[in-house]
Coordinates of C-alpha atoms in Angstrom, one line a residue:
M1 CA 6.1 -31.5 -13.0
R2 CA 7.4 -28.0 -13.3
S3 CA 5.7 -25.8 -10.3
A4 CA 5.5 -21.8 -9.6
I5 CA 4.0 -19.5 -7.5
L6 CA 2.4 -16.0 -8.0
Y7 CA 3.7 -12.9 -6.4
L8 CA 0.9 -10.1 -6.5
R9 CA 1.4 -6.5 -5.3
S10 CA -1.1 -3.8 -5.6
S11 CA -0.1 0.0 -4.4
K12 CA -2.0 3.1 -3.1
D13 CA -2.5 4.4 -6.6
R14 CA -5.8 4.2 -7.9
S15 CA -4.3 3.7 -11.6
D16 CA -2.4 0.8 -10.5
V17 CA -3.2 -2.7 -11.7
S18 CA -5.4 -4.8 -9.7
I19 CA -4.6 -7.8 -8.1
A20 CA -7.4 -9.9 -9.9
A21 CA -5.7 -8.6 -13.1
Q22 CA -2.4 -9.6 -12.3
R23 CA -3.6 -13.1 -11.5
R24 CA -5.3 -13.6 -14.4
E25 CA -2.5 -12.5 -16.5
L26 CA 0.2 -14.6 -14.6
L27 CA -2.3 -17.9 -14.7
E28 CA -2.2 -17.4 -18.7
L29 CA 1.6 -17.2 -18.4
A30 CA 1.8 -19.9 -16.2
K31 CA -0.4 -22.0 -18.9
S32 CA 1.9 -20.8 -21.9
K33 CA 5.2 -22.0 -20.1
S34 CA 3.6 -25.5 -19.0
L35 CA 3.7 -24.6 -15.3
V36 CA 1.7 -25.9 -12.4
V37 CA 0.9 -22.8 -9.9
V38 CA 1.0 -24.5 -6.4
G39 CA 0.2 -21.1 -4.3
E40 CA 0.7 -17.2 -4.4
F41 CA 1.4 -14.7 -2.0
V42 CA -0.1 -11.2 -2.0
D43 CA 0.5 -7.8 -0.8
A44 CA -2.5 -5.6 -1.3
V45 CA -2.3 -1.8 -1.0
E46 CA 1.7 -2.2 -0.1
H47 CA 4.2 0.1 -1.6
G48 CA 7.6 -1.7 -3.1
R49 CA 10.0 0.9 -1.6
D50 CA 11.2 -1.7 0.9
E51 CA 10.7 -5.2 2.0
D52 CA 8.8 -4.9 5.1
R53 CA 5.5 -6.5 3.1
P54 CA 3.8 -9.7 4.6
G55 CA 2.9 -11.6 1.4
F56 CA 7.0 -10.7 0.3
Q57 CA 8.6 -11.9 3.8
A58 CA 6.3 -14.9 3.6
M59 CA 7.6 -15.6 0.0
L60 CA 11.1 -15.3 1.1
R61 CA 10.7 -17.7 3.9
D62 CA 9.4 -20.3 1.7
L63 CA 12.0 -19.8 -1.0
K64 CA 14.7 -20.7 1.9
A65 CA 12.6 -23.5 3.2
R66 CA 13.7 -27.1 2.7
D67 CA 10.4 -28.8 1.5
R68 CA 9.8 -25.9 -1.2
S69 CA 8.1 -27.3 -4.3
W70 CA 8.1 -24.7 -6.7
T71 CA 11.3 -23.5 -8.8
F72 CA 9.5 -20.4 -10.4
I73 CA 8.4 -17.0 -9.2
L74 CA 5.9 -15.4 -11.4
A75 CA 5.2 -11.5 -11.1
F76 CA 3.1 -9.2 -13.6
D77 CA 6.3 -6.8 -14.2
T78 CA 9.9 -5.8 -12.5
S79 CA 7.9 -2.9 -10.2
R80 CA 5.7 -6.0 -8.4
I81 CA 8.9 -7.2 -6.9
A82 CA 10.3 -4.1 -6.2
R83 CA 10.6 -0.2 -6.4
R84 CA 14.0 -0.2 -5.1
R85 CA 17.0 -1.6 -7.4
Y86 CA 18.7 -3.2 -4.3
I87 CA 16.1 -5.0 -3.4
A88 CA 15.4 -6.4 -6.7
Q89 CA 19.1 -7.4 -6.9
A90 CA 19.3 -8.8 -3.7
L91 CA 16.3 -11.5 -4.8
G92 CA 17.9 -11.9 -7.8
H93 CA 21.0 -13.0 -6.4
E94 CA 19.2 -15.3 -3.9
T95 CA 17.1 -16.9 -6.4
K96 CA 19.8 -17.9 -8.9
K97 CA 21.7 -19.5 -6.1
L98 CA 18.7 -21.9 -5.3
G99 CA 18.0 -22.4 -8.8
I100 CA 14.8 -20.4 -9.1
T101 CA 13.7 -18.6 -12.1
I102 CA 11.8 -15.3 -11.9
L103 CA 9.0 -14.8 -15.2
Y104 CA 7.5 -11.4 -15.6
A105 CA 4.2 -11.2 -17.8
K106 CA 5.1 -7.8 -19.0
V107 CA 8.7 -8.4 -19.7
P108 CA 9.9 -9.8 -23.0
E109 CA 12.0 -12.8 -23.3
V110 CA 15.3 -11.9 -24.9
D111 CA 19.3 -13.0 -25.0
P112 CA 21.1 -13.2 -22.0
I113 CA 23.2 -10.1 -22.4
T114 CA 20.3 -8.0 -23.7
A115 CA 18.3 -9.4 -20.8
V116 CA 20.7 -8.1 -18.3
I117 CA 20.3 -4.7 -19.5
L118 CA 16.9 -4.7 -19.8
E119 CA 16.2 -5.7 -16.6
S120 CA 18.7 -2.9 -15.2
I121 CA 17.1 -0.1 -17.2
L122 CA 13.4 -1.5 -16.1
Q123 CA 14.7 -1.8 -12.2
A124 CA 15.9 2.2 -12.7
M125 CA 12.8 2.8 -14.1
D126 CA 10.8 1.5 -11.2
E127 CA 12.7 3.5 -8.9
V128 CA 12.0 6.6 -11.1
H129 CA 8.4 5.8 -10.8
S130 CA 8.6 5.4 -7.3
L131 CA 10.2 8.6 -6.6
M132 CA 7.9 10.5 -8.9
S133 CA 4.9 9.0 -6.8
R134 CA 6.0 10.1 -3.9
E135 CA 6.6 13.5 -5.1
K136 CA 3.0 13.5 -6.2
G137 CA 1.8 12.1 -3.1
L138 CA 3.6 15.1 -1.6
A139 CA 2.0 17.4 -3.3
G140 CA -1.5 16.2 -2.5
M141 CA -0.5 16.2 0.8
A142 CA 0.6 19.8 0.6
E143 CA -2.4 21.1 -1.0
N144 CA -4.5 19.4 2.0
V145 CA -2.2 21.7 4.4
R146 CA -3.3 24.5 2.2
R147 CA -6.9 24.1 2.8
G148 CA -6.0 23.4 6.5
F149 CA -6.7 19.7 6.5
R150 CA -4.5 16.9 8.3
A151 CA -2.2 15.6 5.9
G152 CA -2.0 12.3 8.0
G153 CA -0.9 11.0 11.4
R154 CA -3.0 11.3 14.6
A155 CA -3.9 13.9 16.3
P156 CA -1.2 15.9 18.7
T157 CA -1.9 15.7 22.2
G158 CA -4.8 17.9 23.4
Y159 CA -6.5 17.8 20.1
A160 CA -8.9 15.0 18.3
L161 CA -9.6 14.6 14.7
E162 CA -12.9 15.4 13.0
T163 CA -14.1 14.0 9.9
V164 CA -15.3 16.7 7.6
T165 CA -17.4 16.0 4.3
T166 CA -15.8 18.1 1.3
D167 CA -17.5 18.9 -2.1
A168 CA -15.3 16.5 -3.8
V169 CA -16.7 13.3 -5.2
R170 CA -14.7 9.9 -6.0
E171 CA -16.3 7.2 -7.6
G172 CA -19.6 8.6 -6.5
V173 CA -18.9 8.7 -2.7
P174 CA -17.9 12.1 -1.3
V175 CA -14.1 12.7 0.0
E176 CA -13.6 13.3 3.4
K177 CA -10.8 14.8 5.1
K178 CA -9.9 15.5 8.7
R179 CA -9.2 18.2 10.5
L180 CA -8.3 19.1 14.3
T181 CA -10.8 19.9 16.9
L182 CA -10.0 20.5 20.9
G183 CA -9.7 17.3 22.9
P184 CA -9.9 16.4 26.3
D185 CA -6.2 17.1 27.1
A186 CA -6.3 20.6 25.5
P187 CA -6.6 22.6 29.0
A188 CA -3.4 20.8 30.0
I189 CA -1.6 21.2 27.1
S190 CA -2.4 25.1 26.9
T191 CA -1.3 25.4 30.7
Y192 CA 2.0 23.7 30.2
L193 CA 3.1 25.5 27.2
R194 CA 2.0 28.7 28.6
A195 CA 3.9 28.0 31.5
R196 CA 7.3 27.0 29.3
A197 CA 6.9 30.1 27.6
A198 CA 6.6 32.2 30.6
G199 CA 9.8 30.6 31.8
V200 CA 8.9 27.8 33.9
G201 CA 11.1 24.7 34.0
G202 CA 9.6 21.6 32.2
S203 CA 9.3 19.3 35.5
S204 CA 7.4 22.3 37.3
A205 CA 5.5 23.1 34.3
A206 CA 4.1 19.5 33.8
E207 CA 3.3 19.0 37.6
K208 CA 1.3 22.5 37.4
S209 CA -0.6 21.2 34.2
G210 CA -1.0 17.6 35.4
L211 CA 0.3 16.1 32.0
K212 CA 1.8 12.4 32.5
L213 CA 4.2 12.5 29.8
T214 CA 7.6 11.5 29.1
R215 CA 10.4 14.1 28.7
S216 CA 11.1 13.6 25.4
A217 CA 7.1 13.8 24.7
L218 CA 7.0 17.1 26.3
V219 CA 9.6 18.2 24.0
D220 CA 7.9 17.3 20.9
V221 CA 5.0 18.8 22.4
E222 CA 7.0 22.0 22.1
W223 CA 8.5 21.6 18.8
N224 CA 4.6 21.7 17.6
A225 CA 3.9 25.0 19.5
L226 CA 2.7 26.1 15.7
T227 CA 0.3 23.4 15.9
Y228 CA -0.9 24.9 19.2
A229 CA -1.1 28.5 18.1
G230 CA -3.9 27.2 15.6
H231 CA -1.9 26.9 12.3
T232 CA -1.5 23.4 10.3
V233 CA 2.4 22.8 9.9
W234 CA 3.6 20.1 7.6
G235 CA 6.7 19.2 6.6
M236 CA 8.9 19.7 9.9
R237 CA 10.2 16.4 9.4
R238 CA 13.2 14.9 7.0
S239 CA 12.4 11.4 5.6
K240 CA 14.5 8.7 6.9
D241 CA 16.9 8.6 4.0
Q242 CA 17.9 12.6 4.9
Q243 CA 18.4 12.7 8.3
S244 CA 22.1 12.9 8.5
G245 CA 21.5 16.6 9.4
G246 CA 18.9 16.2 12.1
S247 CA 15.3 15.1 12.0
R248 CA 13.7 18.3 11.9
R249 CA 14.2 20.4 8.6
P250 CA 14.7 24.1 9.2
R251 CA 11.6 26.3 10.2
S252 CA 12.1 28.1 6.7
E253 CA 11.1 24.8 5.0
W254 CA 8.0 24.1 7.2
Q255 CA 4.4 24.9 5.2
V256 CA 2.3 26.6 7.5
Q257 CA -1.4 27.6 6.7
R258 CA -2.6 29.8 9.2
D259 CA -5.8 29.8 11.5
T260 CA -7.0 26.3 10.7
H261 CA -8.2 25.0 13.9
P262 CA -8.9 26.2 17.5
P263 CA -5.5 27.7 19.1
L264 CA -4.3 26.7 22.8
I265 CA -1.6 29.3 22.8
T266 CA -0.9 32.9 21.2
D267 CA 1.6 33.0 18.3
A268 CA 4.1 35.3 20.4
E269 CA 4.5 32.2 23.0
A270 CA 4.6 29.9 19.9
E271 CA 7.7 31.8 18.8
I272 CA 9.4 32.1 22.4
L273 CA 9.0 28.2 22.6
L274 CA 10.6 27.9 19.0
T275 CA 13.3 30.0 19.4
R276 CA 14.4 28.6 22.6
L277 CA 14.7 24.7 21.0
E278 CA 16.4 26.0 18.0
T279 CA 19.0 28.2 20.3
G280 CA 19.7 24.9 22.2
S281 CA 19.9 22.6 19.1
A282 CA 22.3 24.8 17.8
G283 CA 24.5 24.8 20.5
R284 CA 24.2 21.0 21.1
Q285 CA 25.1 20.4 17.0
T286 CA 28.2 22.8 16.9
R287 CA 30.4 19.7 17.7
R288 CA 30.4 17.1 14.7
R289 CA 30.1 13.4 15.7
G290 CA 32.9 11.0 15.0
S291 CA 30.2 9.2 12.4
D292 CA 29.9 12.7 10.5
Y293 CA 33.4 12.3 8.9
L294 CA 32.9 9.9 5.7
L295 CA 36.8 8.6 5.7
S296 CA 36.6 7.7 9.3
G297 CA 38.2 4.5 10.1
I298 CA 39.9 4.0 6.5
L299 CA 41.6 7.4 6.0
M300 CA 45.3 6.2 7.2
T301 CA 48.8 7.4 6.6
P302 CA 51.7 5.5 4.6
E303 CA 52.6 4.1 7.8
G304 CA 49.2 2.6 8.8
K305 CA 48.3 5.4 11.6
P306 CA 44.7 6.5 11.4
W307 CA 43.3 10.1 10.7
H308 CA 40.8 11.0 13.1
G309 CA 38.0 13.7 12.6
D310 CA 37.7 16.5 14.9
G311 CA 36.5 20.0 14.5
G312 CA 35.7 19.6 10.8
N313 CA 39.1 18.4 10.2
Y314 CA 41.2 15.1 9.9
R315 CA 44.2 15.0 12.4
T316 CA 47.0 12.8 12.9
R317 CA 50.6 13.3 14.3
G318 CA 52.5 15.4 11.9
G319 CA 49.2 17.5 10.6
Y320 CA 45.5 18.2 9.6
M321 CA 43.3 18.5 6.8
R322 CA 39.8 20.0 6.4
S323 CA 37.5 17.1 6.1
E324 CA 35.6 18.8 3.2
D325 CA 38.7 18.8 0.9
I326 CA 39.9 15.3 1.3
E327 CA 36.5 14.0 1.2
K328 CA 35.7 15.7 -2.0
S329 CA 38.9 14.7 -3.6
V330 CA 38.2 11.0 -2.7
L331 CA 34.9 10.9 -4.2
A332 CA 36.3 12.9 -7.4
Q333 CA 39.0 10.1 -7.4
V334 CA 36.9 7.2 -7.2
A335 CA 34.6 8.2 -10.1
S336 CA 37.6 8.6 -12.2
D337 CA 39.1 5.5 -11.5
F338 CA 36.0 3.5 -12.1
L339 CA 36.1 5.2 -15.8
A340 CA 40.0 4.9 -16.4
P341 CA 40.4 2.7 -19.4
A342 CA 43.3 0.3 -18.0
V343 CA 40.7 -0.6 -15.1
I344 CA 38.2 -1.3 -17.6
T345 CA 40.3 -3.6 -19.6
A346 CA 41.4 -5.5 -17.1
Y347 CA 37.6 -6.1 -15.8
V348 CA 37.0 -7.4 -18.8
S349 CA 40.0 -9.7 -18.7
E350 CA 39.2 -10.9 -15.3
I351 CA 35.8 -11.3 -15.7
R352 CA 36.4 -13.5 -18.7
K353 CA 38.7 -15.4 -16.7
L354 CA 36.4 -16.3 -13.9
Q355 CA 33.7 -17.6 -16.3
E356 CA 36.4 -20.0 -17.7
G357 CA 35.1 -23.7 -16.6
M358 CA 32.1 -22.4 -14.9
A359 CA 29.9 -24.2 -17.7
D360 CA 30.2 -27.8 -17.8
P361 CA 27.9 -29.1 -20.8
R362 CA 28.2 -32.7 -19.4
E363 CA 26.5 -31.1 -16.4
H364 CA 23.5 -29.8 -18.1
E365 CA 23.4 -33.1 -20.4
D366 CA 23.4 -35.4 -17.3
A367 CA 20.6 -33.6 -15.3
A368 CA 18.5 -33.3 -18.8
R369 CA 18.8 -37.4 -19.3
R370 CA 18.0 -37.9 -15.5
L371 CA 14.7 -35.8 -16.1
K372 CA 13.9 -37.7 -18.6
E373 CA 14.1 -41.1 -16.9
I374 CA 12.1 -39.6 -14.0
D375 CA 9.6 -38.5 -16.2
A376 CA 9.2 -41.8 -17.9
K377 CA 9.1 -43.5 -14.7
L378 CA 6.2 -41.5 -13.5
A379 CA 4.2 -41.7 -16.3
N380 CA 4.5 -45.6 -15.9
L381 CA 3.4 -45.4 -12.3
T382 CA 0.4 -42.7 -13.5
G383 CA -0.7 -45.8 -16.1
L384 CA -0.5 -48.3 -13.0
L385 CA -2.6 -46.2 -10.5
E386 CA -5.0 -46.4 -12.9
Q387 CA -5.4 -50.2 -12.7
T388 CA -4.5 -50.7 -9.0
T389 CA -6.9 -51.2 -5.9
E390 CA -3.9 -50.5 -3.8
P391 CA -2.4 -47.3 -4.7
A392 CA -0.6 -46.3 -1.5
P393 CA 2.8 -47.7 -2.2
L394 CA 2.9 -46.3 -5.9
L395 CA 1.9 -42.7 -4.7
R396 CA 5.1 -43.2 -2.2
R397 CA 7.3 -44.2 -4.8
M398 CA 5.8 -41.3 -7.1
E399 CA 6.7 -39.0 -4.2
V400 CA 10.1 -40.0 -3.9
L401 CA 10.7 -39.6 -7.7
E402 CA 9.1 -36.0 -7.5
Q403 CA 11.8 -35.4 -5.1
E404 CA 14.2 -36.7 -7.4
R405 CA 12.9 -34.7 -10.3
R406 CA 13.5 -31.5 -8.3
K407 CA 16.9 -31.9 -7.5
A408 CA 17.4 -32.9 -11.3
F409 CA 15.6 -29.9 -12.6
E410 CA 17.5 -27.7 -10.2
R411 CA 20.7 -29.3 -11.4
A412 CA 19.8 -28.2 -14.9
T413 CA 18.7 -24.9 -14.2
R414 CA 21.9 -24.2 -12.5
A415 CA 23.8 -25.6 -15.3
E416 CA 21.9 -23.5 -17.8
A417 CA 22.4 -20.2 -15.9
D418 CA 26.3 -21.0 -15.9
H419 CA 26.2 -21.9 -19.7
Q420 CA 24.6 -18.4 -20.3
Q421 CA 26.6 -16.3 -18.0
A422 CA 29.6 -18.0 -19.4
Q423 CA 28.4 -17.0 -22.8
A424 CA 27.6 -13.4 -21.8
A425 CA 31.2 -13.0 -20.4
R426 CA 32.7 -14.2 -23.6
E427 CA 30.7 -11.7 -25.3
I428 CA 31.1 -8.8 -22.8
T429 CA 33.2 -5.8 -24.2
D430 CA 35.0 -2.7 -22.5
K431 CA 31.9 -0.6 -23.4
D432 CA 29.4 -3.0 -21.7
V433 CA 31.7 -2.9 -18.6
S434 CA 32.2 0.9 -19.2
A435 CA 28.4 1.8 -19.2
A436 CA 27.9 -0.6 -16.1
L437 CA 30.8 1.3 -14.2
A438 CA 29.5 4.9 -15.2
R439 CA 26.2 3.9 -14.0
L440 CA 27.9 3.0 -10.7
A441 CA 29.9 6.4 -10.9
D442 CA 26.6 8.3 -10.9
D443 CA 24.6 6.0 -8.1
L444 CA 27.5 7.2 -6.2
A445 CA 27.0 10.9 -6.9
G446 CA 23.2 10.3 -5.5
L447 CA 23.7 8.7 -2.6
D448 CA 23.0 10.4 0.8
R449 CA 25.7 10.6 3.3
D450 CA 25.3 7.2 5.3
G451 CA 25.0 5.7 1.7
L452 CA 28.3 7.1 0.8
K453 CA 29.7 5.7 4.1
D454 CA 28.3 2.4 3.2
A455 CA 29.3 2.1 -0.4
L456 CA 33.0 3.6 0.2
R457 CA 33.6 0.9 2.9
G458 CA 32.4 -1.8 0.4
W459 CA 35.1 -0.9 -2.4
I460 CA 37.7 1.0 -0.5
D461 CA 40.4 -0.9 1.8
R462 CA 41.9 2.2 2.6
V463 CA 43.1 5.7 1.9
E464 CA 46.4 6.8 2.2
L465 CA 47.1 10.5 2.8
D466 CA 50.5 11.6 3.8
P467 CA 50.6 14.3 6.2
A468 CA 54.2 15.9 5.1
T469 CA 53.5 15.8 0.9
R470 CA 49.8 15.8 1.2
V471 CA 49.6 13.2 -1.6
G472 CA 47.1 10.1 -1.0
R473 CA 46.1 7.2 -2.8
L474 CA 43.4 4.8 -2.4
H475 CA 43.5 1.2 -2.1
Y476 CA 40.6 -0.9 -3.4
R477 CA 38.8 -4.0 -1.8
L478 CA 38.3 -5.0 -5.2
T479 CA 40.8 -7.7 -7.2
L480 CA 42.1 -8.5 -10.3
G481 CA 44.0 -11.6 -11.3
G482 CA 44.2 -12.2 -7.3
V483 CA 46.1 -8.7 -6.7
K484 CA 43.9 -5.8 -4.8
V485 CA 43.3 -2.6 -6.8
A486 CA 45.2 0.7 -6.3
S487 CA 44.3 3.9 -7.9
P488 CA 46.2 4.4 -11.1
R489 CA 47.7 7.7 -10.0
G490 CA 48.1 9.6 -6.5
F491 CA 45.8 12.5 -5.6
E492 CA 46.1 15.7 -4.0
P493 CA 43.2 17.2 -1.8
R494 CA 41.8 20.2 -3.7
L495 CA 41.3 23.2 -1.3
S496 CA 37.7 24.4 -1.0
P497 CA 37.3 28.2 -1.4

């Protein structure tokens, strides 16, 4: 018996495919593949940008469970699994190790090489769709701000949320929005902020107002000075993947809709508070942290001495260079090395070598023969069950055979996957590898600073830079033929204007 589970996910997008519609299509898919559905994992109204989904996490736990009874995952399309390629690829890697197959209702069945390319394209499209949906959502939130409504989140201390019925109608029901009204802590917040604007210290102002908030909470109150001046503000904070330059955006990027709710302080008092905060933040940020240097820990002299980030430069005994010049040159060299003809040819050769001997046709034949034997025994036992009044021994024997069948099926699945992978490796060309490495170089260009640091540490063992000659060389963690790869030629950091 070949068993499968369904993974169903819907998002907040009203045009998204419903859970019921997905389930209906997947049950048809299971029927066409002679699969028995033994369970399902559901994430209703959950986005696919990360793994923090209850149903998805439950599926991952069951995936690794010893008593797992299924070997197929059925999903409506690739976007149901995730809208981030790294999540989809991680799941694909894990399922392959465990002999589990993922089938999609809306992805056509093709040959192994085309399947790899098609899945990569679909996953990239899923990610683009996610980014576009996010942009549309942000545009909608910005429109709410322009109309004086809350863009989301709870009310700041001192205010409460009031529900307002708008003129818009959705599915026959009037659309409701939220806006701010005065809350029970409004007098205390007003007293605190006015005292701070007048130059009173934070602790004294908090004591005078009677506010029982932590110091960090009071600082947040002051950063929301424009909100307390009666204006709706949106876009103050950066998203998590853009916070290498700090969590708050410059004030010039804030979206402000004036006079949308009752003020607790004046515009002049708000300006005093924000100017003080911005001046203090600029002073604290003049010195770069060690973690801001892209190559810290991997930039070395030829003798193995480290270069250290300091004051916007990399320094070592014998010299220093601007960090921006070195980092730009290293990134340019990485992108160039990925597309070097010698590297591409070597990769093709190595991939083929790695696949040699992986696919053993006897393994698949043995597993298939064992499956056939077990199926025959199960069929006999099923016939005996209809004739006996003591089914318990037969059922126990059938349970043992089902476990053996599962192991044999997993063996056959792994053998088939190895065979397809070896076949794909034999047919791979320089052009295929060149296209894959070009995509990798494009991904590198699109990463934020934290993502770049993680990627470089995954690919690069060390960057050698001679302080005397200022000539560098990259040494990669990647190996070809058992030998670690170095950049085909050296590089000289280009000076920024």
